[in-house]
Amino acid sequence: MIYARFAAAVDELKNYGGVPSPQESQLIWDDIWHREAHNSTAIEGNTLVLRKVRTLLDENRPVGGKDLKDYMEVLGYAEAARWVYSQARVVNGTAPGSTPLGKLVSVAEIRNVHQLTMQRVWAVAPHPHASPDEQSDAFRRHDIRPFSGGMVPPPWVDVSPQLATWVDTANSNGSAIIAGKLEPSEIPIALAEMHSLFERIHPFIDGNGRTGRLVLNLILVRLGFPPAIIFKSSRNRYLTALDRADKGDLGPLAELLARSVIDNLNRLIVPNIAGPARLVLLKSLATPELSYQALRQAASRGRLDVSYSSDGTVRSSKLAVDAFLDSKYSR
């Protein structure tokens, strides 16, 4: 059962001091950053493939002759995601940002996330129906047509009070989670309910999906979890899960979020707690003294014992890396 696996992951996380900070595991956080910026924008129709997203973000160099709008969407999302990741809780009960314990999010922060996400793309491709009062940090002043599944967002005049209530609920849930009043197995349902309700409020004229996923990740990292990534390949499943959540069934969305968090826990935590012989992602074994590129080169030359999975993922172990270093320095 996925909720039991999530609860077990939470217990493991507590036992080992929480998620390492972006400074402690920069390569893994960068990999999550690339994947989130690619997949979250791709869900909304962005055409850049992951390889081009990496080049754009790492080298600030657009490749591929795509529409400028596509590049600006990724850059804006990536900037917002960097800020979100900077809020990761790295010490039990505290966060590096100014948000107090249990206060996971504010209305001002939601508006800031939306501004970071949308201001670049709207500078080159403004929303065709946005009024001067509907800029990248302002709530919509239009009513939204019913969605295909039948959900009707609230009238625009109700957005501000409903979002304020949503923030109060999110912070209340955060306090309950941090205080241990919510069972770990119940957390995915709470996360799904928060995300679903945010999307139903639909506070902005555009960019609600991207902003909603980033705000969800802001909540996750301030709780001490890694961010969740909804992959482009799961787009239809994700949209169906949101539709079912609108109708009162939170299970599919909660399962999707739980699996994503567990996957990124394995990226961030398992390499730090694995026994010396346990296979982990090769990238997670990189250090400031031994780069990922050096590990890949050693593997390609047969000097580092690695395992290749069917999807091309490369894994190795601390034991294998130690053996490589011993052979390297004994020569």
PDB file of N, CA and C in Angstrom, residues 68-152:
ATOM      1  N   LEU A  68      10.509  31.787 -28.548  1.00  0.00           N
ATOM      2  CA  LEU A  68      11.049  32.459 -27.360  1.00  0.00           C
ATOM      3  C   LEU A  68      10.174  32.206 -26.137  1.00  0.00           C
ATOM      4  N   LYS A  69       8.897  32.104 -26.337  1.00  0.00           N
ATOM      5  CA  LYS A  69       7.963  31.852 -25.241  1.00  0.00           C
ATOM      6  C   LYS A  69       8.333  30.577 -24.475  1.00  0.00           C
ATOM      7  N   ASP A  70       8.732  29.523 -25.193  1.00  0.00           N
ATOM      8  CA  ASP A  70       9.087  28.266 -24.540  1.00  0.00           C
ATOM      9  C   ASP A  70      10.287  28.437 -23.605  1.00  0.00           C
ATOM     10  N   TYR A  71      11.291  29.180 -24.062  1.00  0.00           N
ATOM     11  CA  TYR A  71      12.478  29.394 -23.235  1.00  0.00           C
ATOM     12  C   TYR A  71      12.135  30.225 -21.995  1.00  0.00           C
ATOM     13  N   MET A  72      11.318  31.244 -22.183  1.00  0.00           N
ATOM     14  CA  MET A  72      10.961  32.110 -21.058  1.00  0.00           C
ATOM     15  C   MET A  72      10.108  31.377 -20.030  1.00  0.00           C
ATOM     16  N   GLU A  73       9.259  30.465 -20.487  1.00  0.00           N
ATOM     17  CA  GLU A  73       8.463  29.665 -19.549  1.00  0.00           C
ATOM     18  C   GLU A  73       9.359  28.836 -18.644  1.00  0.00           C
ATOM     19  N   VAL A  74      10.346  28.187 -19.232  1.00  0.00           N
ATOM     20  CA  VAL A  74      11.254  27.340 -18.451  1.00  0.00           C
ATOM     21  C   VAL A  74      12.110  28.180 -17.513  1.00  0.00           C
ATOM     22  N   LEU A  75      12.660  29.288 -18.009  1.00  0.00           N
ATOM     23  CA  LEU A  75      13.501  30.134 -17.167  1.00  0.00           C
ATOM     24  C   LEU A  75      12.718  30.698 -15.980  1.00  0.00           C
ATOM     25  N   GLY A  76      11.491  31.141 -16.228  1.00  0.00           N
ATOM     26  CA  GLY A  76      10.676  31.663 -15.136  1.00  0.00           C
ATOM     27  C   GLY A  76      10.344  30.604 -14.116  1.00  0.00           C
ATOM     28  N   TYR A  77       9.946  29.436 -14.588  1.00  0.00           N
ATOM     29  CA  TYR A  77       9.622  28.350 -13.662  1.00  0.00           C
ATOM     30  C   TYR A  77      10.853  27.961 -12.847  1.00  0.00           C
ATOM     31  N   ALA A  78      12.001  27.863 -13.525  1.00  0.00           N
ATOM     32  CA  ALA A  78      13.228  27.462 -12.844  1.00  0.00           C
ATOM     33  C   ALA A  78      13.619  28.475 -11.768  1.00  0.00           C
ATOM     34  N   GLU A  79      13.440  29.762 -12.048  1.00  0.00           N
ATOM     35  CA  GLU A  79      13.752  30.791 -11.052  1.00  0.00           C
ATOM     36  C   GLU A  79      12.860  30.634  -9.821  1.00  0.00           C
ATOM     37  N   ALA A  80      11.580  30.390 -10.063  1.00  0.00           N
ATOM     38  CA  ALA A  80      10.654  30.197  -8.937  1.00  0.00           C
ATOM     39  C   ALA A  80      11.002  28.932  -8.161  1.00  0.00           C
ATOM     40  N   ALA A  81      11.362  27.863  -8.875  1.00  0.00           N
ATOM     41  CA  ALA A  81      11.707  26.610  -8.203  1.00  0.00           C
ATOM     42  C   ALA A  81      12.963  26.763  -7.361  1.00  0.00           C
ATOM     43  N   ARG A  82      13.949  27.523  -7.839  1.00  0.00           N
ATOM     44  CA  ARG A  82      15.155  27.767  -7.051  1.00  0.00           C
ATOM     45  C   ARG A  82      14.803  28.442  -5.721  1.00  0.00           C
ATOM     46  N   TRP A  83      13.908  29.418  -5.788  1.00  0.00           N
ATOM     47  CA  TRP A  83      13.511  30.075  -4.542  1.00  0.00           C
ATOM     48  C   TRP A  83      12.807  29.083  -3.626  1.00  0.00           C
ATOM     49  N   VAL A  84      11.927  28.271  -4.184  1.00  0.00           N
ATOM     50  CA  VAL A  84      11.229  27.268  -3.380  1.00  0.00           C
ATOM     51  C   VAL A  84      12.224  26.334  -2.704  1.00  0.00           C
ATOM     52  N   TYR A  85      13.207  25.827  -3.451  1.00  0.00           N
ATOM     53  CA  TYR A  85      14.177  24.899  -2.881  1.00  0.00           C
ATOM     54  C   TYR A  85      15.010  25.560  -1.788  1.00  0.00           C
ATOM     55  N   SER A  86      15.236  26.857  -1.905  1.00  0.00           N
ATOM     56  CA  SER A  86      16.025  27.561  -0.891  1.00  0.00           C
ATOM     57  C   SER A  86      15.342  27.562   0.461  1.00  0.00           C
ATOM     58  N   GLN A  87      14.051  27.261   0.471  1.00  0.00           N
ATOM     59  CA  GLN A  87      13.286  27.236   1.718  1.00  0.00           C
ATOM     60  C   GLN A  87      13.303  25.875   2.398  1.00  0.00           C
ATOM     61  N   ALA A  88      14.049  24.915   1.847  1.00  0.00           N
ATOM     62  CA  ALA A  88      14.063  23.562   2.396  1.00  0.00           C
ATOM     63  C   ALA A  88      14.477  23.569   3.862  1.00  0.00           C
ATOM     64  N   ARG A  89      13.705  22.853   4.668  1.00  0.00           N
ATOM     65  CA  ARG A  89      14.012  22.764   6.091  1.00  0.00           C
ATOM     66  C   ARG A  89      15.161  21.787   6.278  1.00  0.00           C
ATOM     67  N   VAL A  90      16.246  22.259   6.864  1.00  0.00           N
ATOM     68  CA  VAL A  90      17.428  21.415   7.020  1.00  0.00           C
ATOM     69  C   VAL A  90      17.749  21.128   8.485  1.00  0.00           C
ATOM     70  N   VAL A  91      17.066  21.773   9.406  1.00  0.00           N
ATOM     71  CA  VAL A  91      17.234  21.507  10.829  1.00  0.00           C
ATOM     72  C   VAL A  91      15.842  21.245  11.390  1.00  0.00           C
ATOM     73  N   ASN A  92      15.696  20.245  12.203  1.00  0.00           N
ATOM     74  CA  ASN A  92      14.381  19.895  12.710  1.00  0.00           C
ATOM     75  C   ASN A  92      13.686  21.103  13.314  1.00  0.00           C
ATOM     76  N   GLY A  93      12.466  21.381  12.789  1.00  0.00           N
ATOM     77  CA  GLY A  93      11.640  22.439  13.366  1.00  0.00           C
ATOM     78  C   GLY A  93      11.941  23.830  12.874  1.00  0.00           C
ATOM     79  N   THR A  94      12.908  24.013  11.990  1.00  0.00           N
ATOM     80  CA  THR A  94      13.226  25.360  11.518  1.00  0.00           C
ATOM     81  C   THR A  94      13.360  25.369  10.009  1.00  0.00           C
ATOM     82  N   ALA A  95      13.266  26.546   9.440  1.00  0.00           N
ATOM     83  CA  ALA A  95      13.467  26.727   8.006  1.00  0.00           C
ATOM     84  C   ALA A  95      14.389  27.920   7.814  1.00  0.00           C
ATOM     85  N   PRO A  96      15.168  27.942   6.735  1.00  0.00           N
ATOM     86  CA  PRO A  96      16.085  29.052   6.531  1.00  0.00           C
ATOM     87  C   PRO A  96      15.381  30.350   6.190  1.00  0.00           C
ATOM     88  N   GLY A  97      14.139  30.284   5.730  1.00  0.00           N
ATOM     89  CA  GLY A  97      13.388  31.494   5.406  1.00  0.00           C
ATOM     90  C   GLY A  97      12.795  32.126   6.641  1.00  0.00           C
ATOM     91  N   SER A  98      11.979  33.138   6.441  1.00  0.00           N
ATOM     92  CA  SER A  98      11.416  33.881   7.560  1.00  0.00           C
ATOM     93  C   SER A  98      10.115  33.290   8.074  1.00  0.00           C
ATOM     94  N   THR A  99       9.597  32.243   7.409  1.00  0.00           N
ATOM     95  CA  THR A  99       8.328  31.667   7.822  1.00  0.00           C
ATOM     96  C   THR A  99       8.483  30.929   9.142  1.00  0.00           C
ATOM     97  N   PRO A 100       7.687  31.264  10.174  1.00  0.00           N
ATOM     98  CA  PRO A 100       7.810  30.588  11.459  1.00  0.00           C
ATOM     99  C   PRO A 100       7.390  29.126  11.357  1.00  0.00           C
ATOM    100  N   LEU A 101       7.770  28.343  12.365  1.00  0.00           N
ATOM    101  CA  LEU A 101       7.406  26.950  12.436  1.00  0.00           C
ATOM    102  C   LEU A 101       5.895  26.787  12.294  1.00  0.00           C
ATOM    103  N   GLY A 102       5.483  25.926  11.373  1.00  0.00           N
ATOM    104  CA  GLY A 102       4.064  25.667  11.179  1.00  0.00           C
ATOM    105  C   GLY A 102       3.406  26.610  10.203  1.00  0.00           C
ATOM    106  N   LYS A 103       4.000  27.768   9.938  1.00  0.00           N
ATOM    107  CA  LYS A 103       3.469  28.707   8.955  1.00  0.00           C
ATOM    108  C   LYS A 103       4.140  28.395   7.622  1.00  0.00           C
ATOM    109  N   LEU A 104       3.532  27.515   6.884  1.00  0.00           N
ATOM    110  CA  LEU A 104       4.179  26.983   5.700  1.00  0.00           C
ATOM    111  C   LEU A 104       4.141  27.917   4.510  1.00  0.00           C
ATOM    112  N   VAL A 105       3.140  28.782   4.459  1.00  0.00           N
ATOM    113  CA  VAL A 105       2.952  29.578   3.253  1.00  0.00           C
ATOM    114  C   VAL A 105       2.106  30.788   3.584  1.00  0.00           C
ATOM    115  N   SER A 106       2.275  31.853   2.815  1.00  0.00           N
ATOM    116  CA  SER A 106       1.468  33.060   2.973  1.00  0.00           C
ATOM    117  C   SER A 106       0.907  33.467   1.615  1.00  0.00           C
ATOM    118  N   VAL A 107      -0.094  34.319   1.638  1.00  0.00           N
ATOM    119  CA  VAL A 107      -0.664  34.825   0.391  1.00  0.00           C
ATOM    120  C   VAL A 107       0.402  35.593  -0.391  1.00  0.00           C
ATOM    121  N   ALA A 108       1.215  36.397   0.311  1.00  0.00           N
ATOM    122  CA  ALA A 108       2.265  37.168  -0.365  1.00  0.00           C
ATOM    123  C   ALA A 108       3.256  36.241  -1.061  1.00  0.00           C
ATOM    124  N   GLU A 109       3.578  35.105  -0.445  1.00  0.00           N
ATOM    125  CA  GLU A 109       4.513  34.168  -1.073  1.00  0.00           C
ATOM    126  C   GLU A 109       3.898  33.507  -2.301  1.00  0.00           C
ATOM    127  N   ILE A 110       2.619  33.210  -2.257  1.00  0.00           N
ATOM    128  CA  ILE A 110       1.955  32.643  -3.428  1.00  0.00           C
ATOM    129  C   ILE A 110       2.015  33.619  -4.586  1.00  0.00           C
ATOM    130  N   ARG A 111       1.763  34.886  -4.300  1.00  0.00           N
ATOM    131  CA  ARG A 111       1.835  35.901  -5.352  1.00  0.00           C
ATOM    132  C   ARG A 111       3.267  36.034  -5.871  1.00  0.00           C
ATOM    133  N   ASN A 112       4.236  35.924  -4.987  1.00  0.00           N
ATOM    134  CA  ASN A 112       5.637  35.993  -5.407  1.00  0.00           C
ATOM    135  C   ASN A 112       5.998  34.824  -6.315  1.00  0.00           C
ATOM    136  N   VAL A 113       5.553  33.618  -5.954  1.00  0.00           N
ATOM    137  CA  VAL A 113       5.820  32.448  -6.784  1.00  0.00           C
ATOM    138  C   VAL A 113       5.214  32.630  -8.174  1.00  0.00           C
ATOM    139  N   HIS A 114       3.992  33.140  -8.224  1.00  0.00           N
ATOM    140  CA  HIS A 114       3.349  33.360  -9.517  1.00  0.00           C
ATOM    141  C   HIS A 114       4.117  34.404 -10.327  1.00  0.00           C
ATOM    142  N   GLN A 115       4.566  35.456  -9.677  1.00  0.00           N
ATOM    143  CA  GLN A 115       5.312  36.491 -10.389  1.00  0.00           C
ATOM    144  C   GLN A 115       6.600  35.937 -10.968  1.00  0.00           C
ATOM    145  N   LEU A 116       7.367  35.201 -10.168  1.00  0.00           N
ATOM    146  CA  LEU A 116       8.607  34.615 -10.653  1.00  0.00           C
ATOM    147  C   LEU A 116       8.345  33.663 -11.817  1.00  0.00           C
ATOM    148  N   THR A 117       7.278  32.899 -11.710  1.00  0.00           N
ATOM    149  CA  THR A 117       6.957  31.899 -12.725  1.00  0.00           C
ATOM    150  C   THR A 117       6.547  32.527 -14.051  1.00  0.00           C
ATOM    151  N   MET A 118       5.758  33.622 -13.990  1.00  0.00           N
ATOM    152  CA  MET A 118       5.090  34.114 -15.191  1.00  0.00           C
ATOM    153  C   MET A 118       5.672  35.401 -15.782  1.00  0.00           C
ATOM    154  N   GLN A 119       6.454  36.160 -15.021  1.00  0.00           N
ATOM    155  CA  GLN A 119       6.826  37.486 -15.518  1.00  0.00           C
ATOM    156  C   GLN A 119       7.704  37.421 -16.770  1.00  0.00           C
ATOM    157  N   ARG A 120       8.575  36.435 -16.879  1.00  0.00           N
ATOM    158  CA  ARG A 120       9.438  36.333 -18.056  1.00  0.00           C
ATOM    159  C   ARG A 120       8.620  36.030 -19.313  1.00  0.00           C
ATOM    160  N   VAL A 121       7.738  35.041 -19.202  1.00  0.00           N
ATOM    161  CA  VAL A 121       6.987  34.657 -20.394  1.00  0.00           C
ATOM    162  C   VAL A 121       5.971  35.717 -20.781  1.00  0.00           C
ATOM    163  N   TRP A 122       5.357  36.382 -19.791  1.00  0.00           N
ATOM    164  CA  TRP A 122       4.389  37.425 -20.127  1.00  0.00           C
ATOM    165  C   TRP A 122       5.068  38.668 -20.706  1.00  0.00           C
ATOM    166  N   ALA A 123       6.375  38.802 -20.471  1.00  0.00           N
ATOM    167  CA  ALA A 123       7.093  39.936 -21.068  1.00  0.00           C
ATOM    168  C   ALA A 123       7.216  39.789 -22.580  1.00  0.00           C
ATOM    169  N   VAL A 124       7.228  38.531 -23.067  1.00  0.00           N
ATOM    170  CA  VAL A 124       7.351  38.306 -24.514  1.00  0.00           C
ATOM    171  C   VAL A 124       6.047  37.817 -25.138  1.00  0.00           C
ATOM    172  N   ALA A 125       5.167  37.251 -24.320  1.00  0.00           N
ATOM    173  CA  ALA A 125       3.888  36.745 -24.831  1.00  0.00           C
ATOM    174  C   ALA A 125       2.806  37.017 -23.789  1.00  0.00           C
ATOM    175  N   PRO A 126       2.341  38.264 -23.680  1.00  0.00           N
ATOM    176  CA  PRO A 126       1.342  38.616 -22.671  1.00  0.00           C
ATOM    177  C   PRO A 126       0.063  37.806 -22.851  1.00  0.00           C
ATOM    178  N   HIS A 127      -0.612  37.548 -21.742  1.00  0.00           N
ATOM    179  CA  HIS A 127      -1.894  36.853 -21.828  1.00  0.00           C
ATOM    180  C   HIS A 127      -2.870  37.731 -22.615  1.00  0.00           C
ATOM    181  N   PRO A 128      -3.524  37.167 -23.612  1.00  0.00           N
ATOM    182  CA  PRO A 128      -4.341  38.012 -24.493  1.00  0.00           C
ATOM    183  C   PRO A 128      -5.552  38.656 -23.831  1.00  0.00           C
ATOM    184  N   HIS A 129      -6.000  38.090 -22.708  1.00  0.00           N
ATOM    185  CA  HIS A 129      -7.198  38.629 -22.076  1.00  0.00           C
ATOM    186  C   HIS A 129      -6.921  39.315 -20.738  1.00  0.00           C
ATOM    187  N   ALA A 130      -5.642  39.457 -20.391  1.00  0.00           N
ATOM    188  CA  ALA A 130      -5.304  40.064 -19.106  1.00  0.00           C
ATOM    189  C   ALA A 130      -5.512  41.567 -19.144  1.00  0.00           C
ATOM    190  N   SER A 131      -6.138  42.074 -18.111  1.00  0.00           N
ATOM    191  CA  SER A 131      -6.307  43.518 -17.977  1.00  0.00           C
ATOM    192  C   SER A 131      -5.061  44.096 -17.308  1.00  0.00           C
ATOM    193  N   PRO A 132      -4.913  45.426 -17.278  1.00  0.00           N
ATOM    194  CA  PRO A 132      -3.761  46.030 -16.588  1.00  0.00           C
ATOM    195  C   PRO A 132      -3.687  45.655 -15.108  1.00  0.00           C
ATOM    196  N   ASP A 133      -4.802  45.233 -14.530  1.00  0.00           N
ATOM    197  CA  ASP A 133      -4.818  44.846 -13.119  1.00  0.00           C
ATOM    198  C   ASP A 133      -4.501  43.367 -12.913  1.00  0.00           C
ATOM    199  N   GLU A 134      -4.202  42.645 -13.973  1.00  0.00           N
ATOM    200  CA  GLU A 134      -3.963  41.202 -13.863  1.00  0.00           C
ATOM    201  C   GLU A 134      -2.537  40.876 -14.292  1.00  0.00           C
ATOM    202  N   GLN A 135      -1.576  41.531 -13.656  1.00  0.00           N
ATOM    203  CA  GLN A 135      -0.176  41.268 -13.938  1.00  0.00           C
ATOM    204  C   GLN A 135       0.268  40.005 -13.199  1.00  0.00           C
ATOM    205  N   SER A 136       1.591  39.721 -13.263  1.00  0.00           N
ATOM    206  CA  SER A 136       2.074  38.415 -12.815  1.00  0.00           C
ATOM    207  C   SER A 136       2.095  38.203 -11.310  1.00  0.00           C
ATOM    208  N   ASP A 137       1.647  39.165 -10.526  1.00  0.00           N
ATOM    209  CA  ASP A 137       1.515  38.902  -9.092  1.00  0.00           C
ATOM    210  C   ASP A 137       0.109  39.249  -8.591  1.00  0.00           C
ATOM    211  N   ALA A 138      -0.817  39.444  -9.531  1.00  0.00           N
ATOM    212  CA  ALA A 138      -2.162  39.905  -9.160  1.00  0.00           C
ATOM    213  C   ALA A 138      -3.182  38.804  -9.424  1.00  0.00           C
ATOM    214  N   PHE A 139      -4.216  38.771  -8.591  1.00  0.00           N
ATOM    215  CA  PHE A 139      -5.273  37.796  -8.772  1.00  0.00           C
ATOM    216  C   PHE A 139      -6.093  38.137 -10.013  1.00  0.00           C
ATOM    217  N   ARG A 140      -6.766  37.140 -10.531  1.00  0.00           N
ATOM    218  CA  ARG A 140      -7.584  37.355 -11.731  1.00  0.00           C
ATOM    219  C   ARG A 140      -8.760  38.285 -11.411  1.00  0.00           C
ATOM    220  N   ARG A 141      -9.177  38.988 -12.413  1.00  0.00           N
ATOM    221  CA  ARG A 141     -10.366  39.828 -12.330  1.00  0.00           C
ATOM    222  C   ARG A 141     -11.350  39.438 -13.436  1.00  0.00           C
ATOM    223  N   HIS A 142     -11.269  38.167 -13.794  1.00  0.00           N
ATOM    224  CA  HIS A 142     -12.189  37.555 -14.742  1.00  0.00           C
ATOM    225  C   HIS A 142     -12.790  36.310 -14.091  1.00  0.00           C
ATOM    226  N   ASP A 143     -14.009  36.002 -14.446  1.00  0.00           N
ATOM    227  CA  ASP A 143     -14.556  34.698 -14.091  1.00  0.00           C
ATOM    228  C   ASP A 143     -14.067  33.669 -15.100  1.00  0.00           C
ATOM    229  N   ILE A 144     -13.900  32.420 -14.640  1.00  0.00           N
ATOM    230  CA  ILE A 144     -13.358  31.351 -15.460  1.00  0.00           C
ATOM    231  C   ILE A 144     -14.492  30.428 -15.895  1.00  0.00           C
ATOM    232  N   ARG A 145     -14.454  30.041 -17.152  1.00  0.00           N
ATOM    233  CA  ARG A 145     -15.455  29.102 -17.640  1.00  0.00           C
ATOM    234  C   ARG A 145     -15.323  27.763 -16.921  1.00  0.00           C
ATOM    235  N   PRO A 146     -16.413  26.996 -16.832  1.00  0.00           N
ATOM    236  CA  PRO A 146     -16.331  25.667 -16.222  1.00  0.00           C
ATOM    237  C   PRO A 146     -15.298  24.798 -16.941  1.00  0.00           C
ATOM    238  N   PHE A 147     -14.573  23.984 -16.179  1.00  0.00           N
ATOM    239  CA  PHE A 147     -13.608  23.067 -16.772  1.00  0.00           C
ATOM    240  C   PHE A 147     -14.335  21.908 -17.440  1.00  0.00           C
ATOM    241  N   SER A 148     -13.576  21.148 -18.230  1.00  0.00           N
ATOM    242  CA  SER A 148     -14.188  20.055 -18.989  1.00  0.00           C
ATOM    243  C   SER A 148     -14.821  19.012 -18.083  1.00  0.00           C
ATOM    244  N   GLY A 149     -14.269  18.848 -16.884  1.00  0.00           N
ATOM    245  CA  GLY A 149     -14.830  17.872 -15.954  1.00  0.00           C
ATOM    246  C   GLY A 149     -16.025  18.384 -15.187  1.00  0.00           C
ATOM    247  N   GLY A 150     -16.375  19.658 -15.382  1.00  0.00           N
ATOM    248  CA  GLY A 150     -17.554  20.213 -14.730  1.00  0.00           C
ATOM    249  C   GLY A 150     -17.250  21.148 -13.573  1.00  0.00           C
ATOM    250  N   MET A 151     -15.977  21.208 -13.108  1.00  0.00           N
ATOM    251  CA  MET A 151     -15.640  22.079 -11.990  1.00  0.00           C
ATOM    252  C   MET A 151     -15.735  23.541 -12.404  1.00  0.00           C
ATOM    253  N   VAL A 152     -16.337  24.349 -11.550  1.00  0.00           N
ATOM    254  CA  VAL A 152     -16.499  25.778 -11.820  1.00  0.00           C
ATOM    255  C   VAL A 152     -15.700  26.565 -10.776  1.00  0.00           C
TER     256      VAL A 152
END
